[in-house]
CSV table of C-alpha atoms in Angstrom, one decimal:
chain,number,residue,atom,x,y,z
A,1,UNK,CA,-27.3,4.6,56.1
A,2,UNK,CA,-26.6,7.8,57.7
A,3,UNK,CA,-22.7,9.0,58.4
A,4,UNK,CA,-22.1,9.9,61.9
A,5,UNK,CA,-19.5,12.4,63.0
A,6,UNK,CA,-17.5,13.5,66.3
A,7,UNK,CA,-18.1,16.4,68.3
A,8,UNK,CA,-15.2,18.2,67.0
A,9,UNK,CA,-16.3,17.7,63.2
A,10,UNK,CA,-19.8,18.8,64.0
A,11,UNK,CA,-18.6,22.1,65.8
A,12,UNK,CA,-16.0,23.0,63.1
A,13,UNK,CA,-18.9,22.5,60.5
A,14,UNK,CA,-21.3,24.6,62.2
A,15,UNK,CA,-18.8,27.3,63.5
A,16,UNK,CA,-19.9,26.8,67.0
A,17,UNK,CA,-18.2,25.8,70.3
A,18,UNK,CA,-19.2,22.4,72.3
A,19,UNK,CA,-21.6,24.3,74.7
A,20,UNK,CA,-23.7,25.6,71.8
A,21,UNK,CA,-23.8,22.3,69.9
A,22,UNK,CA,-25.2,20.5,73.1
A,23,UNK,CA,-27.5,23.4,73.5
A,24,UNK,CA,-28.9,22.4,70.2
A,25,UNK,CA,-29.4,18.9,71.2
A,26,UNK,CA,-31.4,19.9,74.3
A,27,UNK,CA,-33.5,22.1,72.2
A,28,UNK,CA,-34.4,19.4,70.1
A,29,UNK,CA,-32.6,21.1,67.1
A,30,UNK,CA,-30.0,18.0,66.8
A,31,UNK,CA,-30.1,14.5,67.4
A,32,UNK,CA,-27.3,13.0,69.2
A,33,UNK,CA,-26.4,9.3,70.1
A,34,UNK,CA,-23.3,7.6,72.0
A,35,UNK,CA,-21.0,5.2,70.4
A,36,UNK,CA,-18.4,3.8,72.6
A,37,UNK,CA,-18.7,6.3,75.2
A,38,UNK,CA,-18.5,9.4,72.3
A,39,UNK,CA,-21.1,11.6,71.5
A,40,UNK,CA,-21.6,11.5,67.5
A,41,UNK,CA,-24.1,13.3,65.2
A,42,UNK,CA,-25.9,12.6,61.9
A,43,UNK,CA,-23.8,14.3,59.3
A,44,UNK,CA,-26.5,15.0,56.8
A,45,UNK,CA,-28.5,16.8,60.0
A,46,UNK,CA,-25.4,19.0,60.5
A,47,UNK,CA,-24.8,19.8,57.1
A,48,UNK,CA,-28.5,20.7,56.7
A,49,UNK,CA,-28.4,22.9,59.9
A,50,UNK,CA,-25.0,24.6,58.6
A,51,UNK,CA,-26.8,25.6,55.3
A,52,UNK,CA,-29.8,27.1,57.1
A,53,UNK,CA,-27.6,29.6,59.2
A,54,UNK,CA,-29.2,29.0,62.6
A,55,UNK,CA,-31.2,26.6,64.5
A,56,UNK,CA,-34.9,26.2,64.3
A,57,UNK,CA,-36.9,26.8,67.6
A,58,UNK,CA,-39.0,24.4,69.2
A,59,UNK,CA,-42.5,25.7,69.5
A,60,UNK,CA,-43.0,27.9,72.3
A,61,UNK,CA,-39.6,28.5,73.1
A,62,UNK,CA,-37.4,31.7,72.9
A,63,UNK,CA,-33.6,31.7,72.4
A,64,UNK,CA,-31.6,34.2,74.0
A,65,UNK,CA,-27.5,33.9,72.9
A,66,UNK,CA,-25.2,36.1,75.0
A,67,UNK,CA,-21.4,35.6,74.4
A,68,UNK,CA,-19.9,34.8,78.0
A,69,UNK,CA,-16.2,33.2,78.9
A,70,UNK,CA,-17.6,32.2,82.5
A,71,UNK,CA,-19.4,28.9,82.2
A,72,UNK,CA,-19.8,26.1,79.6
A,73,UNK,CA,-22.6,23.8,79.7
A,74,UNK,CA,-21.7,20.1,78.6
A,75,UNK,CA,-24.1,17.0,77.9
A,76,UNK,CA,-24.4,16.3,81.6
A,77,UNK,CA,-22.2,18.8,83.4
A,78,UNK,CA,-20.8,22.3,83.6
A,79,UNK,CA,-17.4,24.1,83.4
A,80,UNK,CA,-16.0,27.2,85.1
A,81,UNK,CA,-14.1,28.8,82.8
A,82,UNK,CA,-13.0,25.5,80.9
A,83,UNK,CA,-12.6,23.5,83.9
A,84,UNK,CA,-14.5,20.5,85.1
A,85,UNK,CA,-17.2,22.0,88.0
A,86,UNK,CA,-17.3,18.5,89.7
A,87,UNK,CA,-13.5,17.9,89.6
A,88,UNK,CA,-13.0,21.4,91.1
A,89,UNK,CA,-15.6,20.9,93.9
A,90,UNK,CA,-13.4,17.8,95.0
A,91,UNK,CA,-11.1,20.2,96.7
A,92,UNK,CA,-12.0,23.8,96.2
A,93,UNK,CA,-14.1,26.4,98.7
A,94,UNK,CA,-16.5,28.6,97.2
A,95,UNK,CA,-14.1,31.5,97.9
A,96,UNK,CA,-11.8,29.9,95.4
A,97,UNK,CA,-14.6,29.2,92.9
A,98,UNK,CA,-15.8,32.6,92.9
A,99,UNK,CA,-12.5,34.4,92.7
A,100,UNK,CA,-11.8,31.9,89.6
A,101,UNK,CA,-15.1,33.2,88.0
A,102,UNK,CA,-14.4,36.7,88.7
A,103,UNK,CA,-10.9,37.0,87.2
A,104,UNK,CA,-9.9,33.8,85.4
A,105,UNK,CA,-6.8,33.8,87.1
A,106,UNK,CA,-7.1,33.1,90.8
A,107,UNK,CA,-6.2,29.5,92.2
A,108,UNK,CA,-6.9,28.0,95.5
A,109,UNK,CA,-4.8,29.0,98.2
A,110,UNK,CA,-4.8,31.8,101.2
A,111,UNK,CA,-6.8,34.5,100.8
A,112,UNK,CA,-8.4,37.1,103.3
A,113,UNK,CA,-11.7,36.0,104.5
A,114,UNK,CA,-14.9,37.1,102.9
A,115,UNK,CA,-16.6,39.6,105.1
A,116,UNK,CA,-19.4,42.1,105.4
A,117,UNK,CA,-18.5,45.9,106.2
A,118,UNK,CA,-19.3,46.2,109.9
A,119,UNK,CA,-21.9,48.7,109.4
A,120,UNK,CA,-23.1,46.5,106.5
A,121,UNK,CA,-23.5,43.6,108.8
A,122,UNK,CA,-25.1,45.8,111.7
A,123,UNK,CA,-27.6,47.0,109.3
A,124,UNK,CA,-28.4,43.4,108.1
A,125,UNK,CA,-29.1,42.2,111.3
A,126,UNK,CA,-30.9,45.1,112.4
A,127,UNK,CA,-33.3,44.7,109.5
A,128,UNK,CA,-34.5,41.3,110.5
A,129,UNK,CA,-35.6,41.9,114.2
A,130,UNK,CA,-39.1,42.5,113.2
A,131,UNK,CA,-39.5,39.6,110.9
A,132,UNK,CA,-42.0,36.9,112.2
A,133,UNK,CA,-41.1,33.6,113.3
A,134,UNK,CA,-41.1,30.8,110.5
A,135,UNK,CA,-39.6,33.4,107.8
A,136,UNK,CA,-37.5,30.9,105.3
A,137,UNK,CA,-33.8,31.6,105.2
A,138,UNK,CA,-34.1,32.7,101.4
A,139,UNK,CA,-36.5,35.4,102.4
A,140,UNK,CA,-34.0,36.8,104.9
A,141,UNK,CA,-31.5,37.0,102.5
A,142,UNK,CA,-33.7,39.4,100.4
A,143,UNK,CA,-33.5,41.6,104.0
A,144,UNK,CA,-29.8,41.1,104.5
A,145,UNK,CA,-28.7,42.1,100.8
A,146,UNK,CA,-31.0,45.1,100.9
A,147,UNK,CA,-29.9,46.5,104.1
A,148,UNK,CA,-26.3,45.9,103.2
A,149,UNK,CA,-26.8,47.9,100.3
A,150,UNK,CA,-28.3,50.9,101.9
A,151,UNK,CA,-25.1,51.0,104.2
A,152,UNK,CA,-22.5,50.8,101.4
A,153,UNK,CA,-21.8,54.6,100.3
A,154,UNK,CA,-19.5,53.0,97.4
A,155,UNK,CA,-21.7,50.4,95.9
A,156,UNK,CA,-21.8,52.1,92.6
A,157,UNK,CA,-18.5,51.7,91.5
A,158,UNK,CA,-18.4,49.4,88.8
A,159,UNK,CA,-14.4,48.6,88.1
A,160,UNK,CA,-14.2,45.0,88.0
A,161,UNK,CA,-11.6,45.2,91.3
A,162,UNK,CA,-14.1,47.3,93.1
A,163,UNK,CA,-17.1,44.7,92.4
A,164,UNK,CA,-14.8,41.8,93.4
A,165,UNK,CA,-14.3,43.8,96.7
A,166,UNK,CA,-18.0,44.3,97.0
A,167,UNK,CA,-18.8,40.8,96.2
A,168,UNK,CA,-16.7,39.3,99.1
A,169,UNK,CA,-18.7,41.5,101.2
A,170,UNK,CA,-22.2,40.6,99.9
A,171,UNK,CA,-21.1,36.8,100.4
A,172,UNK,CA,-19.7,37.4,103.7
A,173,UNK,CA,-22.7,39.1,105.1
A,174,UNK,CA,-25.3,36.8,103.7
A,175,UNK,CA,-23.9,34.0,105.8
A,176,UNK,CA,-22.9,35.9,108.9
A,177,UNK,CA,-26.3,38.1,109.1
A,178,UNK,CA,-28.3,34.8,109.4
A,179,UNK,CA,-29.6,34.0,112.6
A,180,UNK,CA,-27.3,32.8,115.2
A,181,UNK,CA,-28.3,29.3,116.6
A,182,UNK,CA,-27.6,30.7,119.9
A,183,UNK,CA,-28.0,28.5,122.8
A,184,UNK,CA,-28.4,25.4,120.9
A,185,UNK,CA,-24.5,25.4,120.2
A,186,UNK,CA,-21.7,26.5,122.0
A,187,UNK,CA,-19.9,29.4,120.5
A,188,UNK,CA,-16.8,28.9,118.5
A,189,UNK,CA,-14.2,31.0,117.1
A,190,UNK,CA,-15.0,32.6,113.8
A,191,UNK,CA,-13.3,30.9,111.0
A,192,UNK,CA,-12.4,32.3,107.5
A,193,UNK,CA,-14.1,29.5,105.1
A,194,UNK,CA,-17.8,30.4,104.2
A,195,UNK,CA,-19.2,27.0,104.0
A,196,UNK,CA,-17.9,26.2,107.7
A,197,UNK,CA,-19.9,29.6,108.9
A,198,UNK,CA,-22.9,28.6,106.8
A,199,UNK,CA,-23.0,25.0,108.4
A,200,UNK,CA,-22.7,26.4,111.7
A,201,UNK,CA,-25.9,28.9,111.1
A,202,UNK,CA,-27.9,26.0,109.4
A,203,UNK,CA,-27.0,22.6,110.7
A,204,UNK,CA,-29.4,20.8,113.2
A,205,UNK,CA,-28.8,19.6,116.6
A,206,UNK,CA,-27.0,16.4,116.4
A,207,UNK,CA,-25.9,16.9,112.7
A,208,UNK,CA,-23.1,14.7,111.7
A,209,UNK,CA,-20.1,17.2,111.1
A,210,UNK,CA,-18.6,15.1,108.5
A,211,UNK,CA,-21.5,16.6,106.1
A,212,UNK,CA,-19.9,20.0,106.7
A,213,UNK,CA,-17.5,19.2,103.8
A,214,UNK,CA,-20.6,17.8,101.9
A,215,UNK,CA,-22.0,21.3,102.1
A,216,UNK,CA,-18.7,22.8,100.7
A,217,UNK,CA,-18.7,20.4,97.9
A,218,UNK,CA,-22.2,21.6,97.0
A,219,UNK,CA,-21.7,25.2,97.2
A,220,UNK,CA,-18.9,24.8,94.6
A,221,UNK,CA,-21.3,22.8,92.3
A,222,UNK,CA,-23.8,25.5,92.5
A,223,UNK,CA,-21.7,28.5,92.0
A,224,UNK,CA,-23.0,29.0,88.3
A,225,UNK,CA,-25.1,27.4,85.6
A,226,UNK,CA,-24.1,29.9,82.7
A,227,UNK,CA,-27.7,31.7,81.8
A,228,UNK,CA,-29.7,29.7,84.1
A,229,UNK,CA,-33.3,32.1,84.7
A,230,UNK,CA,-31.7,33.7,87.9
A,231,UNK,CA,-28.6,34.6,86.1
A,232,UNK,CA,-30.1,35.9,83.1
A,233,UNK,CA,-32.2,38.1,85.7
A,234,UNK,CA,-29.1,39.1,87.4
A,235,UNK,CA,-27.4,39.8,83.8
A,236,UNK,CA,-30.2,42.1,82.9
A,237,UNK,CA,-30.0,44.1,85.9
A,238,UNK,CA,-26.2,44.6,85.4
A,239,UNK,CA,-27.1,45.6,81.7
A,240,UNK,CA,-28.7,48.7,83.0
A,241,UNK,CA,-25.9,49.6,85.6
A,242,UNK,CA,-27.8,48.2,88.4
A,243,UNK,CA,-25.0,47.9,91.5
A,244,UNK,CA,-23.8,44.7,92.5
A,245,UNK,CA,-26.5,44.3,95.5
A,246,UNK,CA,-29.3,45.0,93.2
A,247,UNK,CA,-27.8,42.3,90.8
A,248,UNK,CA,-28.0,39.8,93.6
A,249,UNK,CA,-31.3,41.0,94.7
A,250,UNK,CA,-32.6,40.4,91.1
A,251,UNK,CA,-31.3,36.7,91.2
A,252,UNK,CA,-32.5,36.1,94.6
A,253,UNK,CA,-36.0,37.3,93.3
A,254,UNK,CA,-36.1,34.6,90.4
A,255,UNK,CA,-34.1,31.6,92.7
A,256,UNK,CA,-37.0,30.9,94.7
A,257,UNK,CA,-39.3,29.5,91.9
A,258,UNK,CA,-40.3,26.1,92.2
A,259,UNK,CA,-38.8,25.1,88.6
A,260,UNK,CA,-35.3,26.8,89.8
A,261,UNK,CA,-33.7,27.1,93.3
A,262,UNK,CA,-36.9,26.7,95.1
A,263,UNK,CA,-37.0,22.9,93.9
A,264,UNK,CA,-35.1,21.6,96.8
A,265,UNK,CA,-37.8,22.8,98.9
A,266,UNK,CA,-40.5,20.3,97.4
A,267,UNK,CA,-37.6,17.4,97.9
A,268,UNK,CA,-37.4,18.8,101.7
A,269,UNK,CA,-41.2,18.2,102.2
A,270,UNK,CA,-41.1,15.0,100.0
A,271,UNK,CA,-38.3,13.5,102.4
A,272,UNK,CA,-40.1,14.8,105.6
A,273,UNK,CA,-43.1,13.0,104.5
A,274,UNK,CA,-41.6,9.6,104.5
A,275,UNK,CA,-40.7,7.6,107.6
A,276,UNK,CA,-39.9,4.2,105.8
A,277,UNK,CA,-38.5,3.2,102.4
A,278,UNK,CA,-42.1,1.3,101.7
A,279,UNK,CA,-43.9,4.6,102.0
A,280,UNK,CA,-42.1,6.1,98.9
A,281,UNK,CA,-44.6,4.4,96.7
A,282,UNK,CA,-47.4,6.2,98.3
A,283,UNK,CA,-45.8,9.5,98.3
A,284,UNK,CA,-44.9,9.7,94.8
A,285,UNK,CA,-48.4,8.1,93.6
A,286,UNK,CA,-50.3,10.5,95.6
A,287,UNK,CA,-48.4,13.7,94.0
A,288,UNK,CA,-49.1,12.0,90.5
A,289,UNK,CA,-52.7,11.5,90.9
A,290,UNK,CA,-52.9,15.1,92.2
A,291,UNK,CA,-51.1,16.1,89.0
A,292,UNK,CA,-48.4,17.7,90.9
A,293,UNK,CA,-44.7,17.9,89.6
A,294,UNK,CA,-42.4,15.9,91.4
A,295,UNK,CA,-39.4,18.1,92.6
A,296,UNK,CA,-35.9,16.9,91.9
A,297,UNK,CA,-36.3,15.3,88.7
A,298,UNK,CA,-35.6,16.3,85.3
A,299,UNK,CA,-33.6,19.2,84.1
A,300,UNK,CA,-34.0,21.5,80.7
A,301,UNK,CA,-30.7,20.9,79.6
A,302,UNK,CA,-29.5,17.5,81.1
A,303,UNK,CA,-31.9,15.2,79.3
A,304,UNK,CA,-29.8,12.2,79.9
A,305,UNK,CA,-29.3,12.9,83.4
A,306,UNK,CA,-27.3,15.8,85.8
A,307,UNK,CA,-24.0,14.8,86.8
A,308,UNK,CA,-24.0,17.4,89.5
A,309,UNK,CA,-26.7,15.3,91.2
A,310,UNK,CA,-25.1,12.3,90.9
A,311,UNK,CA,-21.9,13.6,92.1
A,312,UNK,CA,-23.5,15.2,95.2
A,313,UNK,CA,-25.3,12.0,95.8
A,314,UNK,CA,-22.3,9.8,95.6
A,315,UNK,CA,-20.8,12.0,98.2
A,316,UNK,CA,-23.6,12.0,100.7
A,317,UNK,CA,-23.3,7.9,100.3
A,318,UNK,CA,-19.6,7.7,100.7
A,319,UNK,CA,-19.8,10.1,103.6
A,320,UNK,CA,-22.9,8.5,105.4
A,321,UNK,CA,-22.9,5.0,104.5
A,322,UNK,CA,-25.6,2.8,106.1
A,323,UNK,CA,-27.6,6.0,107.1
A,324,UNK,CA,-31.4,4.7,107.4
A,325,UNK,CA,-32.5,8.0,105.5
A,326,UNK,CA,-30.4,7.2,102.3
A,327,UNK,CA,-32.6,4.3,102.2
A,328,UNK,CA,-35.7,6.3,102.1
A,329,UNK,CA,-34.0,8.3,99.0
A,330,UNK,CA,-32.9,5.2,97.3
A,331,UNK,CA,-36.7,4.1,97.4
A,332,UNK,CA,-37.6,7.4,96.3
A,333,UNK,CA,-35.4,7.2,93.2
A,334,UNK,CA,-36.5,3.2,92.6
A,335,UNK,CA,-40.2,4.9,92.5
A,336,UNK,CA,-39.4,7.4,90.2
A,337,UNK,CA,-38.0,5.2,87.7
A,338,UNK,CA,-40.9,3.0,88.1
A,339,UNK,CA,-43.2,5.8,87.1
A,340,UNK,CA,-40.6,6.7,84.2
A,341,UNK,CA,-40.1,10.2,85.8
A,342,UNK,CA,-36.9,11.8,84.5
A,343,UNK,CA,-33.6,11.4,85.9
A,344,UNK,CA,-33.0,13.2,89.3
A,345,UNK,CA,-31.0,16.1,89.4
A,346,UNK,CA,-28.8,18.3,91.7
A,347,UNK,CA,-31.7,20.0,93.5
A,348,UNK,CA,-32.9,16.2,94.9
A,349,UNK,CA,-29.4,15.9,96.1
A,350,UNK,CA,-29.4,19.2,97.8
A,351,UNK,CA,-32.6,18.5,99.4
A,352,UNK,CA,-31.5,15.4,101.0
A,353,UNK,CA,-28.3,17.1,102.2
A,354,UNK,CA,-30.4,19.5,104.1
A,355,UNK,CA,-32.9,16.7,105.5
A,356,UNK,CA,-29.8,14.8,106.5
A,357,UNK,CA,-28.1,17.6,108.2
A,358,UNK,CA,-31.3,18.4,110.0
A,359,UNK,CA,-31.5,22.0,108.4
A,360,UNK,CA,-34.4,24.1,108.8
A,361,UNK,CA,-37.0,24.2,106.1
A,362,UNK,CA,-36.0,26.2,103.1
A,363,UNK,CA,-32.3,25.8,103.9
A,364,UNK,CA,-31.5,24.1,100.3
A,365,UNK,CA,-32.8,27.4,98.3
A,366,UNK,CA,-30.5,29.8,100.7
A,367,UNK,CA,-27.8,27.3,100.2
A,368,UNK,CA,-28.3,27.8,96.3
A,369,UNK,CA,-28.8,31.5,96.7
A,370,UNK,CA,-25.7,32.0,98.6
A,371,UNK,CA,-23.4,29.9,96.1
A,372,UNK,CA,-25.1,31.2,93.2
A,373,UNK,CA,-24.2,34.9,94.1
A,374,UNK,CA,-20.7,34.2,92.9
A,375,UNK,CA,-21.8,33.4,89.6
A,376,UNK,CA,-24.2,36.3,89.5
A,377,UNK,CA,-21.4,38.7,90.2
A,378,UNK,CA,-19.5,37.0,87.9
A,379,UNK,CA,-22.0,37.7,85.2
A,380,UNK,CA,-22.2,41.6,86.3
A,381,UNK,CA,-18.6,41.9,85.9
A,382,UNK,CA,-18.4,40.7,82.3
A,383,UNK,CA,-21.5,42.7,81.7
A,384,UNK,CA,-20.4,46.0,83.2
A,385,UNK,CA,-17.0,45.5,81.3
A,386,UNK,CA,-18.7,44.7,78.0
A,387,UNK,CA,-22.2,45.4,77.7
A,388,UNK,CA,-24.6,43.6,75.6
A,389,UNK,CA,-27.5,46.0,76.1
A,390,UNK,CA,-30.3,43.2,76.7
A,391,UNK,CA,-33.4,44.6,75.6
A,392,UNK,CA,-35.8,41.7,74.9
A,393,UNK,CA,-39.1,42.4,72.5
A,394,UNK,CA,-42.6,41.0,72.8
A,395,UNK,CA,-44.5,39.9,70.0
A,396,UNK,CA,-47.9,41.6,70.6
A,397,UNK,CA,-50.9,39.5,70.1
A,398,UNK,CA,-53.3,41.5,71.9
A,399,UNK,CA,-56.0,43.7,70.4
A,400,UNK,CA,-55.4,47.2,69.1
A,401,UNK,CA,-57.9,50.2,68.8
A,402,UNK,CA,-56.9,53.5,67.7
A,403,UNK,CA,-54.6,55.5,65.5
A,404,UNK,CA,-51.4,54.3,64.2
A,405,UNK,CA,-48.6,54.6,66.8
A,406,UNK,CA,-44.9,54.3,67.0
A,407,UNK,CA,-44.3,50.8,68.4
A,408,UNK,CA,-40.6,51.0,68.9
A,409,UNK,CA,-39.6,50.3,72.7
A,410,UNK,CA,-37.0,51.8,74.4
């Protein structure tokens, strides 16, 4: 009969942190089960892995491990410098969590508003004048960040304090340079909080202002998630001394992917298609018959469920009790379970938030990109300070014709 040991014993035997232990579980390297609410591991399996010295990879996967003190992934949630991100989201703002990720010292409190330099904000607004109608908010963010970079003569200062100052300008400009809703809403005084300014840019006519705080909650949850694909791209950019604007641009380029931050776009489309709960079965069934992936379900790390999504969905339920659109969301969740889809993730809850708030198409991925900018810059600061010299190598499998060559890359 197998002996089962706790997390602390498993970590001690393997000489790894809890985040690494759970990463082994997500990759199929280790088996985990729960007993009385605790995670336990097969002692023999742990011993065998310890003797091998490093975990086996599943076919078709590549492990890249970088030491970082920013974010740890647990079995269903993440931790910012050791603090539960879901707990922080209860009261913190994006500005608070950005400062915490960047320094590991800042606590919530009064701080100067995150705002772009006037010349950068003007350049970002001017650069959007020629964009066609219907451009998605995330696509505007690409233009905004590039324009602000061109207007910043000191962007190549890589000292941590300088990157933090640049970070506040980038985040402020990403929000403030988005188009003003104009005549649809009365002009109101400028406010320091980023989530309030973003709400005023994105919320639809008649949106319930109680959702403004749910937007704050979501932005804190999304601020970082260890080495997600967009963060890896941002970190690679920083490793070659690209400036902070280029780091953010690299992250934005990846975040639009349908399997990453762009997943909320699919959720928005799904919700917009269903006018009554009974239509959920048809919508899910048609997509599955076409062989389409259902956005908002499943996660590469949180196989048993994404606590971020559950927390955001619970926040929406408590804020908008009885809203008929929540009944549609519940019908979708039931239908997904009926088809044995994986548990819903944070992208589902984010898409539901933008849907309830009447935000424009693509608002979810823009919220994701703005919030995640805080994390990208935290990783950039870490990379500028302690370079990891990221250089992946390919295992060449193509044809070869000719004389021997030196295959060492640069």
